[in-house]
Amino acid sequence: MTKVLVIGATGNQGGAVSDLLLDHGHEVVAYVRAPESPAAQALAARGVQLAPGNLADAEALGRAATGVDAVFGLSVPFGDGGKEEEIAQGRLIVDTATRVGAHLVYSSVRGADRLEDSDIDHADSKQVVETYLRGQDVRATVLGPVYFIENVLNLNFSRLGDGVLSNPLSPGKKLDQVTVLDIAGLAVYAIEHPDELVGKRIDVASDSVTGEEAARILSAAIGREIPYRQMPLAQVRQWAGDEIADMFQRFEDNTDFVDVVALRAQYPGVTWHSYADWAKTVDWDRVLKG
């Protein structure tokens, strides 16, 4: 049994990692901002040790990490402090894992080991953190997730609640996507196989689908026809700001996709999910009523 500190354990990624670690019989310490929250209390009810603190508190994070074998960590974008705040968070995670001698599994973003300044802050910040990590004496595995499949559950953006699937990309444009279930699968595999994964950096995708393909898959899963509607990029810029609009423009222009077949073949011990596999795990009645 391995003792693992999970940063962001009440969020999507950290929650999926915590669940899978518990399923595999490991000991989990959850670093949480609000231990009294329902999500944190649900973890505690499953035997998780709660460690209160935030990613600006080096002393609290150090206490939480003391005695652990591994750390799953990620920084949080879109905070009030912007790019510099996320960089500081990432550096603190690296420094803490280095100091306690733990295996760090750091969740970054695809291509952050080779990006030049992109004017997309949540990607640039992770590039800076990865550069810092490579300069430290830390045992680390870096995961580079692509666009999250779970973003479709944001009904205000996807418009699924209105009976359509809306996205800024052209209907036939493929988009690499990943579910947090597969991020968790690879993260836990790395924690359980440090001799194989320490020193590795892996871009992570579950599937690559077009908007039209996603709409057909969701139609089958939900049980009614969901047509695809392309959202004007100008509307995204107005609703979500320049950073998100610029990100989707990069997706529209992208011709460099993750080789999902090769990734699955390289790590057959991970239970991978296609877009359709993921859709079958969702309680769509609950989601669409919410």
CSV table of N, CA and C in Angstrom, one decimal, residues 74-240:
chain,number,residue,atom,x,y,z
A,74,LEU,N,-1.5,19.4,-9.1
A,74,LEU,CA,-1.9,20.2,-10.2
A,74,LEU,C,-2.1,21.6,-9.7
A,75,SER,N,-1.7,22.6,-10.5
A,75,SER,CA,-2.0,24.0,-10.2
A,75,SER,C,-3.3,24.4,-10.7
A,76,VAL,N,-3.8,25.5,-10.3
A,76,VAL,CA,-5.2,26.0,-10.6
A,76,VAL,C,-5.2,27.2,-11.4
A,77,PRO,N,-5.6,27.1,-12.7
A,77,PRO,CA,-5.6,28.3,-13.6
A,77,PRO,C,-6.8,29.2,-13.3
A,78,PHE,N,-6.8,30.4,-13.9
A,78,PHE,CA,-7.9,31.3,-13.9
A,78,PHE,C,-8.2,31.9,-12.5
A,79,GLY,N,-7.2,31.9,-11.6
A,79,GLY,CA,-7.3,32.6,-10.3
A,79,GLY,C,-7.2,34.1,-10.4
A,80,ASP,N,-7.5,34.8,-9.3
A,80,ASP,CA,-7.4,36.2,-9.3
A,80,ASP,C,-6.0,36.7,-9.6
A,81,GLY,N,-5.0,35.9,-9.2
A,81,GLY,CA,-3.6,36.3,-9.4
A,81,GLY,C,-3.0,35.9,-10.8
A,82,GLY,N,-3.9,35.3,-11.7
A,82,GLY,CA,-3.5,35.1,-13.0
A,82,GLY,C,-2.3,34.1,-13.2
A,83,LYS,N,-1.6,34.3,-14.2
A,83,LYS,CA,-0.5,33.4,-14.6
A,83,LYS,C,0.5,33.2,-13.5
A,84,GLU,N,0.9,34.3,-12.9
A,84,GLU,CA,2.0,34.3,-11.9
A,84,GLU,C,1.5,33.5,-10.7
A,85,GLU,N,0.3,33.6,-10.3
A,85,GLU,CA,-0.2,32.8,-9.2
A,85,GLU,C,-0.1,31.3,-9.5
A,86,GLU,N,-0.5,30.9,-10.7
A,86,GLU,CA,-0.4,29.5,-11.0
A,86,GLU,C,1.0,29.0,-11.1
A,87,ILE,N,1.9,29.8,-11.6
A,87,ILE,CA,3.3,29.4,-11.6
A,87,ILE,C,3.8,29.2,-10.1
A,88,ALA,N,3.5,30.1,-9.2
A,88,ALA,CA,3.9,30.0,-7.8
A,88,ALA,C,3.3,28.7,-7.2
A,89,GLN,N,2.1,28.4,-7.6
A,89,GLN,CA,1.5,27.1,-7.1
A,89,GLN,C,2.3,25.9,-7.5
A,90,GLY,N,2.6,25.9,-8.8
A,90,GLY,CA,3.3,24.8,-9.4
A,90,GLY,C,4.7,24.6,-8.8
A,91,ARG,N,5.4,25.7,-8.6
A,91,ARG,CA,6.7,25.7,-8.0
A,91,ARG,C,6.7,25.2,-6.6
A,92,LEU,N,5.7,25.6,-5.8
A,92,LEU,CA,5.5,25.1,-4.5
A,92,LEU,C,5.3,23.6,-4.4
A,93,ILE,N,4.5,23.1,-5.3
A,93,ILE,CA,4.2,21.6,-5.4
A,93,ILE,C,5.6,20.9,-5.7
A,94,VAL,N,6.3,21.4,-6.6
A,94,VAL,CA,7.6,20.8,-7.0
A,94,VAL,C,8.6,20.8,-5.8
A,95,ASP,N,8.7,22.0,-5.1
A,95,ASP,CA,9.6,22.2,-4.0
A,95,ASP,C,9.2,21.2,-2.9
A,96,THR,N,7.9,21.1,-2.6
A,96,THR,CA,7.4,20.3,-1.5
A,96,THR,C,7.8,18.8,-1.8
A,97,ALA,N,7.5,18.3,-3.0
A,97,ALA,CA,7.8,16.9,-3.3
A,97,ALA,C,9.3,16.7,-3.2
A,98,THR,N,10.1,17.6,-3.7
A,98,THR,CA,11.5,17.5,-3.6
A,98,THR,C,12.0,17.4,-2.2
A,99,ARG,N,11.5,18.2,-1.3
A,99,ARG,CA,11.9,18.3,0.1
A,99,ARG,C,11.6,17.0,0.8
A,100,VAL,N,10.4,16.4,0.6
A,100,VAL,CA,10.0,15.2,1.3
A,100,VAL,C,10.5,13.9,0.6
A,101,GLY,N,11.0,14.0,-0.6
A,101,GLY,CA,11.5,12.9,-1.3
A,101,GLY,C,10.4,12.0,-1.9
A,102,ALA,N,9.3,12.6,-2.2
A,102,ALA,CA,8.2,11.9,-2.7
A,102,ALA,C,8.2,11.8,-4.3
A,103,HIS,N,7.6,10.8,-4.8
A,103,HIS,CA,7.4,10.7,-6.3
A,103,HIS,C,6.3,11.7,-6.7
A,104,LEU,N,6.6,12.7,-7.5
A,104,LEU,CA,5.6,13.7,-7.9
A,104,LEU,C,5.0,13.3,-9.2
A,105,VAL,N,3.6,13.1,-9.3
A,105,VAL,CA,2.9,13.0,-10.5
A,105,VAL,C,2.2,14.3,-10.8
A,106,TYR,N,2.7,15.1,-11.7
A,106,TYR,CA,2.3,16.4,-11.9
A,106,TYR,C,1.4,16.5,-13.2
A,107,SER,N,0.2,17.0,-13.0
A,107,SER,CA,-0.7,17.1,-14.2
A,107,SER,C,-0.6,18.5,-14.8
A,108,SER,N,-0.1,18.5,-16.0
A,108,SER,CA,0.2,19.8,-16.7
A,108,SER,C,-0.8,20.0,-17.8
A,109,VAL,N,-0.3,20.2,-19.0
A,109,VAL,CA,-1.1,20.3,-20.2
A,109,VAL,C,-0.3,19.8,-21.4
A,110,ARG,N,-1.0,19.3,-22.4
A,110,ARG,CA,-0.3,18.8,-23.6
A,110,ARG,C,0.7,19.8,-24.2
A,111,GLY,N,1.9,19.4,-24.4
A,111,GLY,CA,2.9,20.2,-25.2
A,111,GLY,C,3.6,21.2,-24.3
A,112,ALA,N,3.4,21.3,-23.0
A,112,ALA,CA,4.0,22.3,-22.2
A,112,ALA,C,5.5,22.1,-22.1
A,113,ASP,N,6.0,21.0,-22.5
A,113,ASP,CA,7.5,20.8,-22.6
A,113,ASP,C,8.1,21.4,-23.8
A,114,ARG,N,7.3,21.9,-24.7
A,114,ARG,CA,7.9,22.4,-26.0
A,114,ARG,C,7.2,23.7,-26.5
A,115,LEU,N,6.2,24.2,-25.7
A,115,LEU,CA,5.5,25.4,-26.2
A,115,LEU,C,6.4,26.6,-26.1
A,116,GLU,N,6.3,27.5,-27.0
A,116,GLU,CA,6.8,28.8,-26.9
A,116,GLU,C,5.6,29.7,-26.3
A,117,ASP,N,5.9,30.9,-26.0
A,117,ASP,CA,4.9,31.8,-25.4
A,117,ASP,C,3.7,31.8,-26.4
A,118,SER,N,2.5,31.4,-25.8
A,118,SER,CA,1.4,31.2,-26.7
A,118,SER,C,0.3,32.3,-26.5
A,119,ASP,N,0.5,33.2,-25.5
A,119,ASP,CA,-0.5,34.1,-25.1
A,119,ASP,C,-1.7,33.5,-24.5
A,120,ILE,N,-1.6,32.2,-24.2
A,120,ILE,CA,-2.7,31.5,-23.5
A,120,ILE,C,-2.1,31.2,-22.1
A,121,ASP,N,-2.5,32.0,-21.1
A,121,ASP,CA,-1.8,32.0,-19.8
A,121,ASP,C,-1.9,30.6,-19.2
A,122,HIS,N,-3.0,29.9,-19.2
A,122,HIS,CA,-3.1,28.6,-18.5
A,122,HIS,C,-2.2,27.5,-19.1
A,123,ALA,N,-1.7,27.7,-20.3
A,123,ALA,CA,-0.7,26.8,-20.9
A,123,ALA,C,0.7,27.3,-20.7
A,124,ASP,N,0.9,28.6,-20.8
A,124,ASP,CA,2.2,29.2,-20.6
A,124,ASP,C,2.7,29.0,-19.2
A,125,SER,N,1.8,29.1,-18.2
A,125,SER,CA,2.2,28.9,-16.8
A,125,SER,C,2.7,27.5,-16.5
A,126,LYS,N,2.1,26.6,-17.2
A,126,LYS,CA,2.5,25.2,-17.0
A,126,LYS,C,3.9,24.9,-17.7
A,127,GLN,N,4.1,25.6,-18.7
A,127,GLN,CA,5.4,25.5,-19.4
A,127,GLN,C,6.5,26.0,-18.4
A,128,VAL,N,6.3,27.1,-17.8
A,128,VAL,CA,7.2,27.7,-16.8
A,128,VAL,C,7.4,26.7,-15.7
A,129,VAL,N,6.4,26.1,-15.2
A,129,VAL,CA,6.5,25.1,-14.1
A,129,VAL,C,7.3,23.9,-14.5
A,130,GLU,N,7.0,23.4,-15.7
A,130,GLU,CA,7.8,22.2,-16.2
A,130,GLU,C,9.2,22.5,-16.3
A,131,THR,N,9.6,23.7,-16.8
A,131,THR,CA,11.0,24.1,-16.9
A,131,THR,C,11.6,24.1,-15.5
A,132,TYR,N,10.9,24.7,-14.6
A,132,TYR,CA,11.4,24.7,-13.2
A,132,TYR,C,11.6,23.3,-12.7
A,133,LEU,N,10.6,22.4,-12.9
A,133,LEU,CA,10.7,21.0,-12.4
A,133,LEU,C,11.9,20.3,-13.0
A,134,ARG,N,12.2,20.5,-14.3
A,134,ARG,CA,13.3,19.8,-14.9
A,134,ARG,C,14.7,20.3,-14.2
A,135,GLY,N,14.7,21.4,-13.6
A,135,GLY,CA,15.9,21.9,-12.9
A,135,GLY,C,16.1,21.4,-11.5
A,136,GLN,N,15.1,20.7,-11.0
A,136,GLN,CA,15.1,20.3,-9.6
A,136,GLN,C,15.5,18.8,-9.5
A,137,ASP,N,15.9,18.4,-8.3
A,137,ASP,CA,16.3,17.0,-8.0
A,137,ASP,C,15.1,16.3,-7.5
A,138,VAL,N,14.1,16.1,-8.3
A,138,VAL,CA,12.8,15.5,-7.9
A,138,VAL,C,12.5,14.3,-8.8
A,139,ARG,N,12.0,13.2,-8.1
A,139,ARG,CA,11.5,12.1,-8.9
A,139,ARG,C,10.1,12.4,-9.4
A,140,ALA,N,9.9,12.6,-10.7
A,140,ALA,CA,8.7,13.1,-11.2
A,140,ALA,C,8.2,12.4,-12.4
A,141,THR,N,6.9,12.3,-12.6
A,141,THR,CA,6.2,11.9,-13.8
A,141,THR,C,5.3,13.0,-14.2
A,142,VAL,N,5.4,13.5,-15.4
A,142,VAL,CA,4.5,14.6,-15.9
A,142,VAL,C,3.5,14.1,-16.9
A,143,LEU,N,2.2,14.4,-16.6
A,143,LEU,CA,1.2,14.1,-17.5
A,143,LEU,C,0.7,15.4,-18.2
A,144,GLY,N,0.5,15.2,-19.5
A,144,GLY,CA,0.0,16.4,-20.3
A,144,GLY,C,-1.3,16.2,-20.9
A,145,PRO,N,-2.4,16.4,-20.1
A,145,PRO,CA,-3.8,16.2,-20.6
A,145,PRO,C,-4.1,17.2,-21.8
A,146,VAL,N,-5.0,16.7,-22.7
A,146,VAL,CA,-5.5,17.6,-23.7
A,146,VAL,C,-6.8,18.2,-23.2
A,147,TYR,N,-7.7,18.6,-24.1
A,147,TYR,CA,-9.0,19.2,-23.7
A,147,TYR,C,-9.9,18.2,-23.0
A,148,PHE,N,-10.5,18.6,-21.9
A,148,PHE,CA,-11.3,17.6,-21.1
A,148,PHE,C,-12.6,17.3,-21.7
A,149,ILE,N,-12.9,16.0,-21.9
A,149,ILE,CA,-14.2,15.6,-22.3
A,149,ILE,C,-15.3,16.2,-21.4
A,150,GLU,N,-15.0,16.2,-20.1
A,150,GLU,CA,-16.0,16.6,-19.1
A,150,GLU,C,-16.4,18.1,-19.3
A,151,ASN,N,-15.7,18.8,-20.1
A,151,ASN,CA,-16.2,20.2,-20.4
A,151,ASN,C,-17.6,20.3,-21.0
A,152,VAL,N,-18.0,19.2,-21.7
A,152,VAL,CA,-19.3,19.1,-22.3
A,152,VAL,C,-20.4,19.2,-21.2
A,153,LEU,N,-20.1,18.9,-20.0
A,153,LEU,CA,-21.0,18.9,-18.9
A,153,LEU,C,-21.3,20.3,-18.4
A,154,ASN,N,-20.6,21.3,-18.9
A,154,ASN,CA,-20.9,22.7,-18.6
A,154,ASN,C,-22.0,23.1,-19.6
A,155,LEU,N,-23.2,23.0,-19.1
A,155,LEU,CA,-24.4,23.1,-20.0
A,155,LEU,C,-24.5,24.5,-20.5
A,156,ASN,N,-24.0,25.5,-19.8
A,156,ASN,CA,-24.1,26.9,-20.2
A,156,ASN,C,-23.3,27.1,-21.5
A,157,PHE,N,-22.2,26.3,-21.6
A,157,PHE,CA,-21.3,26.4,-22.8
A,157,PHE,C,-21.8,25.5,-23.9
A,158,SER,N,-22.0,24.2,-23.5
A,158,SER,CA,-22.3,23.2,-24.5
A,158,SER,C,-23.7,23.2,-25.0
A,159,ARG,N,-24.6,23.8,-24.3
A,159,ARG,CA,-26.0,24.0,-24.6
A,159,ARG,C,-26.7,22.6,-24.7
A,160,LEU,N,-26.2,21.6,-24.1
A,160,LEU,CA,-26.8,20.3,-24.1
A,160,LEU,C,-28.2,20.4,-23.5
A,161,GLY,N,-28.4,21.2,-22.5
A,161,GLY,CA,-29.7,21.4,-21.9
A,161,GLY,C,-30.7,21.9,-22.8
A,162,ASP,N,-30.3,22.6,-23.9
A,162,ASP,CA,-31.2,23.1,-24.9
A,162,ASP,C,-31.4,22.1,-26.1
A,163,GLY,N,-30.8,20.9,-25.9
A,163,GLY,CA,-31.0,19.8,-26.9
A,163,GLY,C,-30.1,19.9,-28.1
A,164,VAL,N,-29.0,20.7,-28.0
A,164,VAL,CA,-28.0,20.7,-29.1
A,164,VAL,C,-26.6,20.6,-28.4
A,165,LEU,N,-25.6,20.3,-29.2
A,165,LEU,CA,-24.2,20.3,-28.8
A,165,LEU,C,-23.5,21.5,-29.5
A,166,SER,N,-23.1,22.5,-28.7
A,166,SER,CA,-22.5,23.7,-29.3
A,166,SER,C,-21.0,23.8,-28.9
A,167,ASN,N,-20.2,24.2,-29.9
A,167,ASN,CA,-18.8,24.3,-29.8
A,167,ASN,C,-18.3,25.2,-30.9
A,168,PRO,N,-17.2,25.9,-30.6
A,168,PRO,CA,-16.7,26.9,-31.6
A,168,PRO,C,-16.0,26.2,-32.8
A,169,LEU,N,-15.7,24.9,-32.8
A,169,LEU,CA,-15.0,24.3,-33.9
A,169,LEU,C,-15.9,23.9,-35.0
A,170,SER,N,-15.2,23.9,-36.2
A,170,SER,CA,-16.0,23.4,-37.4
A,170,SER,C,-16.5,22.0,-37.2
A,171,PRO,N,-17.7,21.7,-37.8
A,171,PRO,CA,-18.3,20.4,-37.5
A,171,PRO,C,-17.5,19.2,-37.7
A,172,GLY,N,-16.6,19.3,-38.7
A,172,GLY,CA,-15.8,18.1,-39.1
A,172,GLY,C,-14.3,18.2,-38.5
A,173,LYS,N,-14.1,19.1,-37.6
A,173,LYS,CA,-12.7,19.3,-37.1
A,173,LYS,C,-12.5,18.4,-35.9
A,174,LYS,N,-11.5,17.5,-36.0
A,174,LYS,CA,-11.2,16.7,-34.8
A,174,LYS,C,-10.6,17.4,-33.7
A,175,LEU,N,-10.9,17.0,-32.5
A,175,LEU,CA,-10.4,17.6,-31.2
A,175,LEU,C,-9.9,16.5,-30.3
A,176,ASP,N,-8.6,16.4,-30.0
A,176,ASP,CA,-8.2,15.5,-28.9
A,176,ASP,C,-8.8,15.8,-27.6
A,177,GLN,N,-9.4,14.8,-27.0
A,177,GLN,CA,-10.0,15.0,-25.7
A,177,GLN,C,-9.6,13.9,-24.7
A,178,VAL,N,-9.7,14.2,-23.4
A,178,VAL,CA,-9.3,13.3,-22.4
A,178,VAL,C,-10.4,13.3,-21.3
A,179,THR,N,-10.7,12.2,-20.7
A,179,THR,CA,-11.5,12.1,-19.5
A,179,THR,C,-10.7,12.1,-18.3
A,180,VAL,N,-11.1,12.7,-17.2
A,180,VAL,CA,-10.4,12.6,-15.9
A,180,VAL,C,-10.2,11.1,-15.5
A,181,LEU,N,-11.1,10.2,-15.9
A,181,LEU,CA,-10.9,8.8,-15.6
A,181,LEU,C,-9.6,8.3,-16.1
A,182,ASP,N,-9.2,8.7,-17.3
A,182,ASP,CA,-8.0,8.2,-17.9
A,182,ASP,C,-6.8,9.0,-17.3
A,183,ILE,N,-6.9,10.2,-17.0
A,183,ILE,CA,-5.8,10.9,-16.3
A,183,ILE,C,-5.6,10.2,-15.0
A,184,ALA,N,-6.6,9.8,-14.2
A,184,ALA,CA,-6.5,9.1,-13.0
A,184,ALA,C,-5.9,7.7,-13.2
A,185,GLY,N,-6.3,7.0,-14.3
A,185,GLY,CA,-5.8,5.7,-14.6
A,185,GLY,C,-4.3,5.7,-14.8
A,186,LEU,N,-3.8,6.7,-15.6
A,186,LEU,CA,-2.4,6.8,-15.8
A,186,LEU,C,-1.6,7.3,-14.6
A,187,ALA,N,-2.2,8.2,-13.9
A,187,ALA,CA,-1.6,8.7,-12.6
A,187,ALA,C,-1.4,7.6,-11.6
A,188,VAL,N,-2.4,6.8,-11.4
A,188,VAL,CA,-2.3,5.7,-10.5
A,188,VAL,C,-1.3,4.6,-11.0
A,189,TYR,N,-1.3,4.4,-12.3
A,189,TYR,CA,-0.4,3.5,-12.9
A,189,TYR,C,1.1,4.0,-12.6
A,190,ALA,N,1.3,5.3,-12.7
A,190,ALA,CA,2.6,5.8,-12.5
A,190,ALA,C,3.0,5.7,-11.0
A,191,ILE,N,2.1,5.9,-10.1
A,191,ILE,CA,2.3,5.8,-8.7
A,191,ILE,C,2.7,4.3,-8.3
A,192,GLU,N,2.0,3.4,-9.0
A,192,GLU,CA,2.2,2.0,-8.7
A,192,GLU,C,3.4,1.4,-9.5
A,193,HIS,N,3.9,2.1,-10.5
A,193,HIS,CA,5.1,1.6,-11.3
A,193,HIS,C,6.1,2.7,-11.4
A,194,PRO,N,6.7,3.2,-10.2
A,194,PRO,CA,7.6,4.3,-10.3
A,194,PRO,C,8.9,4.0,-11.1
A,195,ASP,N,9.3,2.8,-11.0
A,195,ASP,CA,10.6,2.4,-11.7
A,195,ASP,C,10.4,2.6,-13.2
A,196,GLU,N,9.2,2.4,-13.7
A,196,GLU,CA,8.9,2.6,-15.2
A,196,GLU,C,8.6,4.0,-15.6
A,197,LEU,N,8.0,4.8,-14.7
A,197,LEU,CA,7.4,6.1,-15.1
A,197,LEU,C,8.2,7.3,-14.5
A,198,VAL,N,9.0,7.1,-13.5
A,198,VAL,CA,9.8,8.3,-13.0
A,198,VAL,C,10.7,8.8,-14.2
A,199,GLY,N,10.7,10.1,-14.4
A,199,GLY,CA,11.5,10.7,-15.4
A,199,GLY,C,10.7,10.7,-16.8
A,200,LYS,N,9.5,10.2,-16.8
A,200,LYS,CA,8.7,10.3,-18.1
A,200,LYS,C,7.8,11.4,-18.1
A,201,ARG,N,7.5,11.9,-19.4
A,201,ARG,CA,6.5,12.9,-19.6
A,201,ARG,C,5.6,12.3,-20.7
A,202,ILE,N,4.3,12.3,-20.4
A,202,ILE,CA,3.3,11.7,-21.3
A,202,ILE,C,2.2,12.6,-21.7
A,203,ASP,N,2.0,12.9,-22.9
A,203,ASP,CA,0.8,13.6,-23.3
A,203,ASP,C,-0.4,12.6,-23.3
A,204,VAL,N,-1.5,13.0,-22.8
A,204,VAL,CA,-2.6,12.1,-22.5
A,204,VAL,C,-3.9,12.5,-23.2
A,205,ALA,N,-4.4,11.6,-24.1
A,205,ALA,CA,-5.7,11.8,-24.7
A,205,ALA,C,-6.5,10.5,-24.7
A,206,SER,N,-7.8,10.6,-24.6
A,206,SER,CA,-8.6,9.4,-24.6
A,206,SER,C,-9.2,9.1,-25.9
A,207,ASP,N,-9.5,10.1,-26.7
A,207,ASP,CA,-10.1,10.0,-28.0
A,207,ASP,C,-9.9,11.2,-28.8
A,208,SER,N,-10.1,11.2,-30.1
A,208,SER,CA,-10.1,12.3,-31.0
A,208,SER,C,-11.4,12.3,-31.8
A,209,VAL,N,-12.3,13.2,-31.6
A,209,VAL,CA,-13.6,13.2,-32.3
A,209,VAL,C,-13.9,14.5,-32.8
A,210,THR,N,-14.7,14.6,-33.9
A,210,THR,CA,-15.3,15.8,-34.4
A,210,THR,C,-16.5,16.2,-33.6
A,211,GLY,N,-17.0,17.4,-33.8
A,211,GLY,CA,-18.2,17.8,-33.1
A,211,GLY,C,-19.4,17.0,-33.6
A,212,GLU,N,-19.4,16.7,-34.9
A,212,GLU,CA,-20.5,15.9,-35.4
A,212,GLU,C,-20.5,14.5,-34.8
A,213,GLU,N,-19.3,13.9,-34.7
A,213,GLU,CA,-19.1,12.6,-34.1
A,213,GLU,C,-19.6,12.6,-32.6
A,214,ALA,N,-19.1,13.6,-31.9
A,214,ALA,CA,-19.5,13.7,-30.5
A,214,ALA,C,-21.0,13.8,-30.3
A,215,ALA,N,-21.7,14.6,-31.2
A,215,ALA,CA,-23.1,14.8,-31.2
A,215,ALA,C,-23.8,13.4,-31.4
A,216,ARG,N,-23.3,12.6,-32.3
A,216,ARG,CA,-23.9,11.3,-32.6
A,216,ARG,C,-23.8,10.4,-31.3
A,217,ILE,N,-22.6,10.4,-30.7
A,217,ILE,CA,-22.3,9.6,-29.5
A,217,ILE,C,-23.2,10.0,-28.4
A,218,LEU,N,-23.4,11.3,-28.2
A,218,LEU,CA,-24.2,11.8,-27.1
A,218,LEU,C,-25.7,11.5,-27.4
A,219,SER,N,-26.1,11.6,-28.6
A,219,SER,CA,-27.5,11.3,-29.0
A,219,SER,C,-27.8,9.8,-28.6
A,220,ALA,N,-26.9,8.9,-28.8
A,220,ALA,CA,-27.1,7.5,-28.5
A,220,ALA,C,-27.1,7.3,-27.0
A,221,ALA,N,-26.2,8.1,-26.3
A,221,ALA,CA,-26.1,7.9,-24.8
A,221,ALA,C,-27.3,8.5,-24.1
A,222,ILE,N,-27.8,9.7,-24.6
A,222,ILE,CA,-28.9,10.4,-24.0
A,222,ILE,C,-30.3,9.9,-24.4
A,223,GLY,N,-30.3,9.3,-25.6
A,223,GLY,CA,-31.6,8.7,-26.0
A,223,GLY,C,-32.4,9.6,-26.8
A,224,ARG,N,-31.9,10.7,-27.3
A,224,ARG,CA,-32.6,11.6,-28.3
A,224,ARG,C,-31.6,12.3,-29.2
A,225,GLU,N,-32.1,12.7,-30.3
A,225,GLU,CA,-31.1,13.3,-31.3
A,225,GLU,C,-30.6,14.7,-30.7
A,226,ILE,N,-29.3,14.8,-30.8
A,226,ILE,CA,-28.6,16.0,-30.4
A,226,ILE,C,-27.8,16.5,-31.6
A,227,PRO,N,-28.3,17.5,-32.3
A,227,PRO,CA,-27.5,18.0,-33.4
A,227,PRO,C,-26.4,18.9,-33.0
A,228,TYR,N,-25.4,19.0,-33.9
A,228,TYR,CA,-24.2,19.8,-33.6
A,228,TYR,C,-24.4,21.2,-34.2
A,229,ARG,N,-24.1,22.3,-33.4
A,229,ARG,CA,-24.2,23.6,-33.8
A,229,ARG,C,-22.9,24.3,-33.6
A,230,GLN,N,-22.3,24.9,-34.6
A,230,GLN,CA,-21.0,25.6,-34.4
A,230,GLN,C,-21.3,27.0,-33.8
A,231,MET,N,-20.6,27.3,-32.7
A,231,MET,CA,-20.8,28.6,-32.0
A,231,MET,C,-19.8,29.6,-32.6
A,232,PRO,N,-20.2,30.8,-33.0
A,232,PRO,CA,-19.3,31.8,-33.5
A,232,PRO,C,-18.2,32.1,-32.5
A,233,LEU,N,-17.0,32.1,-33.0
A,233,LEU,CA,-15.8,32.4,-32.1
A,233,LEU,C,-15.9,33.8,-31.4
A,234,ALA,N,-16.5,34.7,-32.1
A,234,ALA,CA,-16.7,36.0,-31.6
A,234,ALA,C,-17.6,36.0,-30.3
A,235,GLN,N,-18.6,35.0,-30.4
A,235,GLN,CA,-19.5,34.9,-29.2
A,235,GLN,C,-18.7,34.3,-28.0
A,236,VAL,N,-17.8,33.4,-28.3
A,236,VAL,CA,-16.9,32.8,-27.2
A,236,VAL,C,-16.0,33.9,-26.6
A,237,ARG,N,-15.5,34.8,-27.5
A,237,ARG,CA,-14.7,35.9,-27.0
A,237,ARG,C,-15.4,36.8,-26.1
A,238,GLN,N,-16.7,37.0,-26.5
A,238,GLN,CA,-17.5,37.9,-25.7
A,238,GLN,C,-17.9,37.2,-24.3
A,239,TRP,N,-18.2,35.9,-24.4
A,239,TRP,CA,-18.7,35.2,-23.2
A,239,TRP,C,-17.5,34.9,-22.2
A,240,ALA,N,-16.5,34.3,-22.8
A,240,ALA,CA,-15.4,33.7,-22.0
A,240,ALA,C,-14.1,34.4,-22.1
